[in-house]
Tab-separated table of C-alpha atoms in Angstrom:
chain	number	residue	atom	x	y	z
A	1	MET	CA	0.327	0.154	-0.047
A	2	ASN	CA	2.583	2.462	0.809
A	3	SER	CA	4.154	2.263	-2.870
A	4	GLU	CA	0.397	3.091	-4.148
A	5	ILE	CA	0.468	6.009	-1.370
A	6	ILE	CA	3.693	7.732	-2.279
A	7	TYR	CA	2.606	8.316	-6.071
A	8	TYR	CA	-1.168	9.647	-5.065
A	9	ASP	CA	-1.657	13.167	-5.665
A	10	ALA	CA	-2.486	15.638	-2.828
A	11	THR	CA	-6.095	15.967	-3.707
A	12	LYS	CA	-6.600	11.868	-3.621
A	13	LEU	CA	-4.672	11.630	-0.331
A	14	ALA	CA	-7.379	14.599	0.835
A	15	GLU	CA	-10.093	12.549	-0.600
A	16	LEU	CA	-9.188	8.884	0.880
A	17	ILE	CA	-8.218	11.167	4.008
A	18	ARG	CA	-12.032	12.759	4.391
A	19	THR	CA	-13.727	9.084	3.137
A	20	ARG	CA	-11.746	7.215	6.060
A	21	LYS	CA	-10.139	5.039	3.733
A	22	LEU	CA	-6.905	6.135	4.708
A	23	SER	CA	-5.390	7.492	8.095
A	24	PRO	CA	-3.743	10.550	8.389
A	25	VAL	CA	-1.169	8.224	10.260
A	26	GLU	CA	-1.288	6.081	7.416
A	27	VAL	CA	0.081	8.779	4.740
A	28	VAL	CA	2.415	10.396	6.897
A	29	GLN	CA	4.165	7.464	8.081
A	30	ALA	CA	4.194	6.070	4.430
A	31	HIS	CA	5.977	9.410	3.235
A	32	LEU	CA	8.354	9.380	6.408
A	33	ASP	CA	9.527	5.738	5.502
A	34	ARG	CA	9.866	6.682	1.790
A	35	ILE	CA	12.279	9.932	2.928
A	36	GLU	CA	14.494	7.201	5.368
A	37	ALA	CA	14.629	4.779	2.409
A	38	LEU	CA	15.482	7.552	-0.541
A	39	ASN	CA	16.972	10.464	1.013
A	40	PRO	CA	20.738	9.636	2.117
A	41	LYS	CA	20.686	9.052	-1.703
A	42	LEU	CA	19.121	12.373	-2.710
A	43	ASN	CA	19.732	14.095	-0.161
A	44	ALA	CA	16.808	16.622	-0.353
A	45	ILE	CA	14.955	16.614	3.069
A	46	VAL	CA	17.018	18.517	5.389
A	47	THR	CA	15.284	18.495	8.482
A	48	VAL	CA	11.714	16.479	8.928
A	49	ALA	CA	9.179	18.273	11.477
A	50	ASP	CA	9.390	16.301	14.704
A	51	ASP	CA	5.862	16.679	15.135
A	52	ALA	CA	4.635	15.296	11.892
A	53	LEU	CA	2.969	12.130	13.301
A	54	GLU	CA	1.469	14.003	16.281
A	55	ALA	CA	-0.155	16.057	14.006
A	56	ALA	CA	-1.152	13.290	11.972
A	57	LYS	CA	-2.882	11.509	14.588
A	58	ALA	CA	-5.150	14.910	15.854
A	59	ALA	CA	-5.573	15.023	12.046
A	60	GLU	CA	-7.236	11.339	12.442
A	61	ALA	CA	-9.009	12.502	15.969
A	62	ALA	CA	-10.454	15.025	13.724
A	63	VAL	CA	-11.798	13.077	10.949
A	64	MET	CA	-13.302	10.278	13.464
A	65	ALA	CA	-15.112	12.863	15.114
A	66	GLY	CA	-16.567	13.969	12.272
A	67	ASP	CA	-15.282	17.886	12.328
A	68	GLU	CA	-14.909	20.155	9.334
A	69	LEU	CA	-12.300	19.305	7.268
A	70	GLY	CA	-10.091	21.325	5.413
A	71	PRO	CA	-9.292	20.640	1.433
A	72	LEU	CA	-5.599	19.500	2.396
A	73	HIS	CA	-6.762	17.875	5.761
A	74	GLY	CA	-4.280	15.100	6.874
A	75	VAL	CA	-1.836	15.640	3.978
A	76	PRO	CA	1.785	16.227	4.452
A	77	ILE	CA	3.649	19.356	2.628
A	78	THR	CA	7.221	19.728	2.217
A	79	VAL	CA	8.538	23.291	2.295
A	80	LYS	CA	12.064	24.820	0.671
A	81	ASP	CA	13.991	25.938	3.793
A	82	SER	CA	13.761	29.828	2.903
A	83	ILE	CA	10.757	29.578	4.172
A	84	ASP	CA	9.974	30.218	7.488
A	85	THR	CA	8.489	27.349	9.370
A	86	ALA	CA	7.542	27.975	13.057
A	87	GLY	CA	9.256	25.884	15.913
A	88	VAL	CA	11.042	23.957	12.843
A	89	LEU	CA	14.792	24.601	11.674
A	90	THR	CA	14.867	27.177	8.745
A	91	GLN	CA	18.610	27.268	8.344
A	92	ARG	CA	18.403	29.226	4.554
A	93	GLY	CA	21.004	26.872	3.051
A	94	SER	CA	23.709	28.434	4.979
A	95	PRO	CA	25.671	28.126	8.586
A	96	ILE	CA	25.535	31.330	8.836
A	97	PHE	CA	21.637	30.340	9.822
A	98	LYS	CA	22.817	27.022	11.329
A	99	GLY	CA	20.268	26.503	14.035
A	100	ARG	CA	17.598	29.348	13.558
A	101	ILE	CA	14.292	28.116	14.452
A	102	PRO	CA	11.812	31.072	13.558
A	103	ASN	CA	8.884	31.556	15.924
A	104	THR	CA	6.099	32.251	13.281
A	105	ASP	CA	5.084	30.575	9.556
A	106	ALA	CA	5.553	32.329	6.613
A	107	VAL	CA	1.935	33.193	5.338
A	108	SER	CA	2.199	30.543	2.853
A	109	VAL	CA	2.887	28.054	5.063
A	110	ALA	CA	0.069	29.196	7.610
A	111	ARG	CA	-1.890	29.050	4.719
A	112	MET	CA	-1.358	25.569	4.282
A	113	LYS	CA	-1.709	24.469	7.287
A	114	SER	CA	-5.318	26.026	7.560
A	115	ALA	CA	-6.179	23.679	5.083
A	116	GLY	CA	-5.428	21.097	6.770
A	117	ALA	CA	-1.737	20.250	5.778
A	118	ILE	CA	1.074	18.816	7.818
A	119	LEU	CA	4.530	19.935	7.861
A	120	LEU	CA	6.309	16.525	7.001
A	121	ALA	CA	9.729	18.288	6.064
A	122	LYS	CA	12.164	21.261	4.995
A	123	THR	CA	13.887	20.700	1.794
A	124	ASN	CA	17.397	21.903	0.161
A	125	LEU	CA	18.156	24.547	-1.438
A	126	PRO	CA	21.193	26.585	-1.882
A	127	GLU	CA	22.849	29.166	-0.075
A	128	PHE	CA	20.337	31.808	0.302
A	129	SER	CA	18.586	30.445	-2.572
A	130	TYR	CA	20.928	32.340	-5.125
A	131	SER	CA	21.916	29.655	-7.498
A	132	THR	CA	20.272	27.286	-10.199
A	133	GLU	CA	21.878	24.045	-9.048
A	134	THR	CA	21.278	23.142	-5.033
A	135	ASP	CA	24.532	22.951	-2.620
A	136	ASN	CA	25.615	24.778	-0.053
A	137	LEU	CA	28.317	24.525	2.804
A	138	LEU	CA	25.679	23.523	5.494
A	139	THR	CA	23.585	20.721	3.802
A	140	GLY	CA	25.307	19.513	0.955
A	141	ARG	CA	24.404	18.879	-2.583
A	142	SER	CA	21.212	17.550	-3.890
A	143	ASN	CA	20.894	14.920	-6.630
A	144	ASN	CA	18.580	14.103	-9.358
A	145	PRO	CA	15.893	10.721	-8.935
A	146	TRP	CA	16.066	10.381	-12.645
A	147	ASN	CA	20.108	10.248	-12.434
A	148	LEU	CA	21.724	10.688	-9.137
A	149	ASP	CA	24.474	12.425	-11.391
A	150	ARG	CA	22.554	15.285	-12.442
A	151	THR	CA	20.969	18.197	-10.860
A	152	PRO	CA	17.417	18.466	-9.597
A	153	GLY	CA	17.902	22.386	-10.172
A	154	GLY	CA	17.868	25.217	-7.920
A	155	SER	CA	16.490	26.976	-6.276
A	156	SER	CA	14.061	24.761	-5.574
A	157	GLY	CA	15.887	21.620	-6.155
A	158	GLY	CA	15.806	19.738	-2.779
A	159	GLU	CA	11.750	20.225	-3.089
A	160	SER	CA	11.473	19.267	-6.607
A	161	ALA	CA	13.409	15.903	-5.756
A	162	ALA	CA	11.441	15.069	-3.050
A	163	ILE	CA	7.980	15.269	-4.713
A	164	ALA	CA	9.192	13.615	-7.354
A	165	ALA	CA	10.885	11.029	-5.896
A	166	GLY	CA	7.918	10.239	-3.788
A	167	MET	CA	8.774	11.472	-0.718
A	168	SER	CA	5.782	14.531	-0.544
A	169	PRO	CA	3.347	15.095	-2.558
A	170	LEU	CA	3.008	18.514	-2.639
A	171	GLY	CA	5.138	21.699	-1.174
A	172	LEU	CA	6.964	25.450	-1.467
A	173	GLY	CA	9.597	26.729	-3.472
A	174	THR	CA	9.908	29.826	-4.577
A	175	ASP	CA	11.154	32.050	-8.047
A	176	LEU	CA	13.942	34.642	-8.297
A	177	ALA	CA	14.875	34.049	-12.152
A	178	ILE	CA	13.909	29.942	-12.292
A	179	SER	CA	13.856	28.624	-9.143
A	180	ILE	CA	10.004	26.921	-9.012
A	181	ARG	CA	9.721	26.040	-13.177
A	182	GLY	CA	13.174	25.118	-13.856
A	183	PRO	CA	13.984	22.049	-11.111
A	184	ALA	CA	10.301	20.944	-11.886
A	185	ALA	CA	11.308	21.070	-15.490
A	186	GLN	CA	14.725	18.919	-14.189
A	187	THR	CA	12.975	16.258	-12.536
A	188	GLY	CA	9.332	16.134	-13.814
A	189	ILE	CA	6.751	17.343	-11.950
A	190	ILE	CA	4.997	20.641	-12.269
A	191	GLY	CA	5.602	24.078	-10.976
A	192	LEU	CA	3.767	27.435	-10.492
A	193	LYS	CA	4.833	31.227	-10.500
A	194	ALA	CA	2.153	33.066	-10.562
A	195	THR	CA	1.562	36.760	-11.445
A	196	HIS	CA	4.006	38.474	-9.049
A	197	GLY	CA	2.586	39.632	-5.817
A	198	ARG	CA	-0.280	37.010	-6.201
A	199	ILE	CA	1.006	34.940	-3.047
A	200	PRO	CA	2.430	37.166	0.181
A	201	MET	CA	6.536	36.865	0.537
A	202	THR	CA	6.219	37.298	4.128
A	203	GLY	CA	8.271	35.137	6.648
A	204	ILE	CA	10.547	34.168	3.201
A	205	TRP	CA	14.155	35.537	2.959
A	206	SER	CA	16.057	36.720	1.360
A	207	ARG	CA	13.565	39.014	-0.392
A	208	ALA	CA	15.716	41.570	-2.077
A	209	PRO	CA	14.636	42.173	-4.851
A	210	ARG	CA	11.675	41.444	-3.682
A	211	ARG	CA	9.949	42.721	-6.728
A	212	PHE	CA	11.750	39.483	-9.086
A	213	TRP	CA	10.232	37.027	-5.608
A	214	HIS	CA	7.298	35.022	-6.058
A	215	VAL	CA	6.705	31.913	-3.766
A	216	GLY	CA	4.201	29.130	-5.228
A	217	PRO	CA	3.427	25.222	-5.300
A	218	MET	CA	5.099	22.173	-6.877
A	219	ALA	CA	2.863	19.022	-6.943
A	220	ARG	CA	2.654	16.200	-9.333
A	221	SER	CA	-0.544	17.208	-10.682
A	222	VAL	CA	-2.461	20.096	-12.044
A	223	ARG	CA	-5.275	19.387	-9.536
A	224	ASP	CA	-2.998	20.165	-6.668
A	225	ILE	CA	-1.301	23.129	-8.441
A	226	ALA	CA	-4.865	24.622	-8.579
A	227	LEU	CA	-5.989	23.695	-5.635
A	228	ALA	CA	-2.641	24.962	-4.002
A	229	TYR	CA	-2.821	28.213	-5.331
A	230	SER	CA	-6.461	28.913	-4.858
A	231	LEU	CA	-5.267	28.707	-0.897
A	232	LEU	CA	-2.459	30.765	-1.369
A	233	ALA	CA	-3.174	33.718	-3.432
A	234	GLY	CA	-3.950	37.092	-1.761
A	235	PRO	CA	-3.413	39.673	-0.086
A	236	ASP	CA	-1.832	39.796	3.504
A	237	GLY	CA	-1.622	42.847	4.345
A	238	ALA	CA	2.171	43.153	4.871
A	239	ASP	CA	3.578	42.589	1.410
A	240	GLY	CA	3.445	45.727	-0.252
A	241	PHE	CA	3.204	43.985	-3.846
A	242	SER	CA	0.534	41.387	-2.885
A	243	THR	CA	-2.836	43.433	-3.610
A	244	SER	CA	-5.093	42.091	-5.691
A	245	PRO	CA	-8.460	40.720	-4.631
A	246	LEU	CA	-7.802	36.621	-4.589
A	247	LYS	CA	-11.188	35.636	-6.277
A	248	PHE	CA	-10.254	38.215	-9.252
A	249	ASP	CA	-9.212	36.640	-12.294
A	250	ALA	CA	-8.546	37.674	-15.737
A	251	GLY	CA	-7.688	34.888	-17.877
A	252	VAL	CA	-10.381	31.646	-19.079
A	253	GLY	CA	-11.888	31.703	-15.825
A	254	ALA	CA	-14.168	35.197	-16.960
A	255	SER	CA	-14.600	33.618	-20.039
A	256	PRO	CA	-14.627	29.936	-20.365
A	257	ASP	CA	-16.522	29.437	-23.612
A	258	ARG	CA	-14.419	30.864	-25.902
A	259	ARG	CA	-11.615	28.887	-27.742
A	260	LEU	CA	-7.942	29.844	-26.599
A	261	ARG	CA	-5.430	31.298	-28.601
A	262	VAL	CA	-2.016	30.516	-28.168
A	263	GLY	CA	1.176	31.248	-29.519
A	264	TRP	CA	4.148	29.473	-29.362
A	265	LEU	CA	8.264	29.839	-29.501
A	266	VAL	CA	11.313	28.395	-29.187
A	267	GLU	CA	13.931	30.887	-30.813
A	268	PRO	CA	14.611	33.585	-31.175
A	269	GLY	CA	14.233	35.616	-28.051
A	270	PHE	CA	15.368	32.862	-24.864
A	271	GLY	CA	18.481	32.185	-26.466
A	272	PRO	CA	19.783	28.731	-27.976
A	273	ILE	CA	17.363	25.553	-27.692
A	274	ASP	CA	18.453	22.042	-27.563
A	275	ALA	CA	16.797	20.491	-30.295
A	276	GLU	CA	15.150	18.035	-28.018
A	277	VAL	CA	13.293	20.212	-26.078
A	278	ALA	CA	12.416	22.056	-29.084
A	279	ALA	CA	10.659	19.302	-30.316
A	280	THR	CA	8.839	18.752	-27.293
A	281	VAL	CA	7.485	22.358	-27.435
A	282	GLN	CA	6.424	21.642	-31.199
A	283	ALA	CA	4.672	18.540	-29.572
A	284	ALA	CA	2.906	20.391	-26.767
A	285	ALA	CA	1.950	23.348	-29.241
A	286	GLU	CA	-0.219	20.048	-31.449
A	287	ALA	CA	-2.030	18.562	-28.919
A	288	LEU	CA	-2.929	21.795	-27.940
A	289	GLN	CA	-4.183	22.290	-31.103
A	290	GLY	CA	-6.011	18.515	-31.503
A	291	ALA	CA	-7.546	20.242	-28.006
A	292	GLY	CA	-9.570	22.830	-29.614
A	293	CYS	CA	-7.204	25.674	-29.038
A	294	ASP	CA	-5.979	28.018	-31.902
A	295	VAL	CA	-2.377	27.693	-32.134
A	296	GLU	CA	0.371	29.016	-34.068
A	297	PRO	CA	4.235	30.185	-34.175
A	298	VAL	CA	4.905	33.444	-33.090
A	299	ARG	CA	8.093	35.725	-32.032
A	300	ILE	CA	7.889	38.503	-30.214
A	301	PRO	CA	10.032	41.545	-30.805
A	302	ALA	CA	10.363	42.716	-27.652
A	303	LEU	CA	12.376	39.932	-26.125
A	304	GLU	CA	14.336	40.147	-29.662
A	305	ARG	CA	15.416	43.894	-28.768
A	306	ASP	CA	16.233	43.256	-25.001
A	307	ASN	CA	18.036	40.147	-23.642
A	308	SER	CA	15.826	39.807	-20.685
A	309	LEU	CA	19.248	37.923	-18.455
A	310	HIS	CA	21.310	40.714	-19.175
A	311	VAL	CA	17.676	43.091	-18.034
A	312	PHE	CA	17.820	41.019	-14.824
A	313	ASN	CA	21.371	40.927	-13.912
A	314	ARG	CA	22.166	44.196	-14.066
A	315	LEU	CA	19.017	45.252	-11.734
A	316	HIS	CA	18.905	42.205	-9.564
A	317	VAL	CA	22.739	42.797	-8.748
A	318	MET	CA	22.265	46.278	-7.069
A	319	GLU	CA	19.401	45.772	-5.147
A	320	MET	CA	20.859	42.199	-3.834
A	321	LYS	CA	24.100	43.349	-2.562
A	322	PRO	CA	23.176	45.053	0.470
A	323	ALA	CA	20.955	42.523	1.835
A	324	PHE	CA	23.735	39.977	1.240
A	325	ALA	CA	26.464	42.386	2.566
A	326	GLN	CA	24.577	42.682	5.793
A	327	ALA	CA	23.428	39.282	6.338
A	328	THR	CA	27.476	37.607	6.097
A	329	ALA	CA	29.227	40.504	7.750
A	330	GLY	CA	32.046	38.753	9.961
A	331	HIS	CA	30.700	35.603	8.662
A	332	GLU	CA	32.795	35.380	5.279
A	333	SER	CA	34.633	32.081	5.958
A	334	GLU	CA	31.598	30.584	6.056
A	335	MET	CA	29.817	31.514	3.065
A	336	PHE	CA	29.513	29.533	0.112
A	337	LYS	CA	31.293	30.249	-3.488
A	338	ILE	CA	28.203	31.544	-5.047
A	339	SER	CA	27.209	33.974	-2.395
A	340	LYS	CA	31.273	35.023	-2.644
A	341	GLY	CA	30.627	35.805	-5.829
A	342	MET	CA	27.635	37.787	-6.340
A	343	LEU	CA	29.087	39.960	-4.085
A	344	ALA	CA	32.146	39.851	-5.705
A	345	THR	CA	30.380	41.172	-8.960
A	346	PRO	CA	30.890	44.859	-10.140
A	347	ASP	CA	28.431	47.195	-9.530
A	348	THR	CA	26.036	47.594	-12.027
A	349	THR	CA	26.373	52.102	-12.961
A	350	MET	CA	23.559	54.040	-12.623
A	351	GLY	CA	23.418	54.609	-15.983
A	352	ASP	CA	23.113	51.001	-16.719
A	353	PHE	CA	20.645	50.539	-14.132
A	354	ILE	CA	18.833	53.080	-15.571
A	355	LEU	CA	18.980	51.919	-19.655
A	356	ALA	CA	18.481	48.268	-17.517
A	357	GLU	CA	14.571	49.578	-15.921
A	358	GLN	CA	13.554	51.175	-19.240
A	359	ALA	CA	14.209	47.656	-21.329
A	360	ALA	CA	12.007	46.057	-18.259
A	361	GLU	CA	9.424	48.256	-19.288
A	362	ARG	CA	10.109	47.565	-22.805
A	363	LEU	CA	9.446	44.379	-22.313
A	364	ARG	CA	6.374	44.447	-20.538
A	365	ASP	CA	5.302	46.857	-22.790
A	366	GLY	CA	5.826	43.820	-25.677
A	367	PHE	CA	4.360	41.561	-23.538
A	368	ALA	CA	1.305	43.550	-22.652
A	369	GLU	CA	0.907	43.516	-26.886
A	370	TYR	CA	1.430	40.323	-27.068
A	371	PHE	CA	-1.284	38.933	-24.642
A	372	GLN	CA	-3.375	41.722	-26.681
A	373	ARG	CA	-3.875	38.817	-29.062
A	374	TYR	CA	-2.939	35.651	-27.592
A	375	ASP	CA	-4.021	34.217	-23.987
A	376	ALA	CA	-1.193	32.404	-23.738
A	377	LEU	CA	2.794	31.548	-24.920
A	378	LEU	CA	3.839	28.374	-25.254
A	379	CYS	CA	7.608	28.046	-24.614
A	380	PRO	CA	10.411	26.230	-23.263
A	381	VAL	CA	11.276	26.131	-19.564
A	382	LEU	CA	14.775	25.059	-20.437
A	383	PRO	CA	17.053	25.231	-22.845
A	384	ILE	CA	18.353	21.695	-21.980
A	385	PRO	CA	17.074	18.880	-19.767
A	386	ALA	CA	18.824	18.360	-16.362
A	387	HIS	CA	22.607	18.749	-16.301
A	388	ALA	CA	25.557	17.450	-14.813
A	389	HIS	CA	26.687	18.844	-11.445
A	390	GLY	CA	28.945	21.560	-11.166
A	391	LEU	CA	29.580	22.770	-14.796
A	392	SER	CA	30.231	26.450	-15.299
A	393	GLU	CA	29.116	25.901	-19.488
A	394	ILE	CA	26.477	24.092	-20.553
A	395	VAL	CA	26.199	22.566	-24.545
A	396	ILE	CA	23.197	23.462	-26.590
A	397	ASN	CA	23.340	22.030	-29.481
A	398	GLY	CA	27.077	21.590	-30.288
A	399	GLN	CA	27.846	25.106	-28.742
A	400	SER	CA	28.647	26.347	-25.317
A	401	VAL	CA	27.747	29.039	-23.438
A	402	PRO	CA	27.398	30.027	-19.901
A	403	ALA	CA	25.390	28.349	-17.696
A	404	VAL	CA	23.578	31.243	-16.553
A	405	GLN	CA	22.393	30.928	-19.826
A	406	ILE	CA	19.954	27.792	-18.500
A	407	GLN	CA	17.696	31.095	-16.960
A	408	GLY	CA	17.313	32.203	-20.339
A	409	ALA	CA	13.126	31.186	-20.883
A	410	THR	CA	12.821	31.705	-17.630
A	411	VAL	CA	13.689	35.473	-16.236
A	412	PRO	CA	11.663	37.083	-18.645
A	413	PHE	CA	8.805	36.295	-16.705
A	414	ASN	CA	10.411	37.331	-13.303
A	415	VAL	CA	11.625	40.790	-14.700
A	416	THR	CA	7.992	41.429	-16.145
A	417	GLY	CA	6.048	39.541	-13.285
A	418	LEU	CA	3.907	37.294	-15.640
A	419	PRO	CA	2.239	33.992	-14.337
A	420	GLY	CA	4.367	31.139	-15.622
A	421	LEU	CA	3.672	27.052	-15.149
A	422	SER	CA	6.564	24.329	-15.833
A	423	ILE	CA	4.538	20.922	-16.766
A	424	ARG	CA	6.814	17.823	-18.467
A	425	PHE	CA	5.830	16.922	-22.016
A	426	GLY	CA	8.756	14.825	-22.957
A	427	THR	CA	12.083	12.497	-22.029
A	428	SER	CA	15.092	13.040	-23.536
A	429	ARG	CA	17.312	10.572	-25.196
A	430	ASP	CA	19.200	10.152	-22.070
A	431	GLY	CA	15.808	9.047	-20.348
A	432	LEU	CA	15.230	12.700	-18.662
A	433	PRO	CA	12.100	14.690	-18.333
A	434	ILE	CA	11.442	17.311	-20.769
A	435	GLY	CA	9.069	20.006	-19.626
A	436	VAL	CA	7.270	22.834	-21.655
A	437	GLN	CA	6.545	26.208	-19.990
A	438	LEU	CA	3.028	27.895	-20.033
A	439	VAL	CA	3.050	31.953	-19.734
A	440	SER	CA	-0.245	33.787	-19.411
A	441	SER	CA	-0.998	37.649	-19.198
A	442	TRP	CA	-0.892	38.787	-15.357
A	443	MET	CA	-3.458	38.186	-13.302
A	444	ALA	CA	-5.008	35.314	-15.609
A	445	GLU	CA	-3.668	32.292	-14.248
A	446	SER	CA	-6.745	30.221	-14.436
A	447	THR	CA	-5.357	30.276	-18.231
A	448	ILE	CA	-2.408	27.937	-17.805
A	449	LEU	CA	-3.825	25.544	-15.381
A	450	HIS	CA	-6.633	24.731	-17.823
A	451	LEU	CA	-4.342	24.639	-20.700
A	452	GLY	CA	-1.812	22.798	-18.301
A	453	SER	CA	-4.862	20.405	-17.442
A	454	LEU	CA	-5.105	19.675	-20.958
A	455	LEU	CA	-1.367	19.342	-21.942
A	456	GLU	CA	-1.618	16.822	-18.957
A	457	ALA	CA	-4.811	15.103	-20.359
A	458	LYS	CA	-2.984	14.459	-23.341
A	459	SER	CA	0.455	13.910	-22.168
A	460	PRO	CA	2.560	11.037	-23.378
A	461	VAL	CA	4.545	10.736	-19.826
A	462	ARG	CA	1.880	11.415	-17.403
A	463	ASP	CA	2.105	9.162	-14.264
A	464	LEU	CA	5.943	8.671	-15.150
A	465	HIS	CA	8.191	8.240	-12.138
A	466	PRO	CA	12.182	7.477	-11.291
A	467	ASN	CA	13.528	4.235	-11.050
A	468	ILE	CA	15.361	4.948	-7.632
């Protein structure tokens, strides 16, 4: 039974618990057993919540008493270790914060708990969430369950590996430039970066530059992502970027009977893209066409005019460095190489900073124009499938490029704040997952969730799990 439980999605687990076909204790224990068996290979989990079983027993008692149950009652979740969890270690991937235990939950965690979810464990990350790989001096490197020699991505790589391997059905990650969608693609799960500000960042560090940071759900089914999003979204009165009403939706939810117009794009605009990835995006486009959408190839001039990755780097380095310098002062010997490298990055001149700000505005305007004609954009998540650990360069179609280019197709949607959904739709010749990315206009999450469900229904790789 345990082998079935660990790959049920959160929605099914909640239903089985609600109907008394499974107990929360069985469910939590099955996932604890899975962690014990696999985490030595993956190093995805860094802390198991001491009270997870006690919380499961309390959840079971509530079921037996006939109490009113939340939509995730008794379902275990995992949370990236940059997100505060009351009474449970939150060490941010750094010896500088070793032993740190918050007094309160982040808003996102509190909202999941209010829905009945049980905090099972915290997941690994790069120091301060600042890398496309998950490795640090405190809790070490995480491995990809599809191939231990490959990265599960970053910065939510521990979360993605845990969910892909059946150690968790549902979790929370954060995304500055790639960090939910990239790891989801590298491990074959699903991740949502909602419109910037839709889900409050309160209780999450680092928050600089907060105008690019997002927190969001990661799971193995679109319906789990949709459920978690519905629980997480909405202002909290503390995050000044989180202002849109929970129920406002500008997407398909506002006009569900209209044929959706989807443009698909591989190149140009994102940098070079591997041929297998390009073929997967085209296959997803054909699947959406077959599902009744109007689909056609597109180009977006704004993406070709301004390099989003260059824009992002010129802006965020100046907004990140003061917070990093303050947090690491006097602890320089305890910093990981990535943090040291970022603090050593030359400052952006005021002139270049202003030019980057103007380029970011042009990108937003360019996408606003695009979404006047289309409901969604289908594009790659990553230029290649999961790569080997520790690379400074990656090879795409025989061309060697800096490893930072892994963010080429994700960072435009952090710079602009647009929502993006990462979902697997293919497999590489090496047996690694290949994802595609669905992007909609601001506040139109229902559109990409709907399109994601259409792809999920037609997916040639649905319900595949790593053999580990």
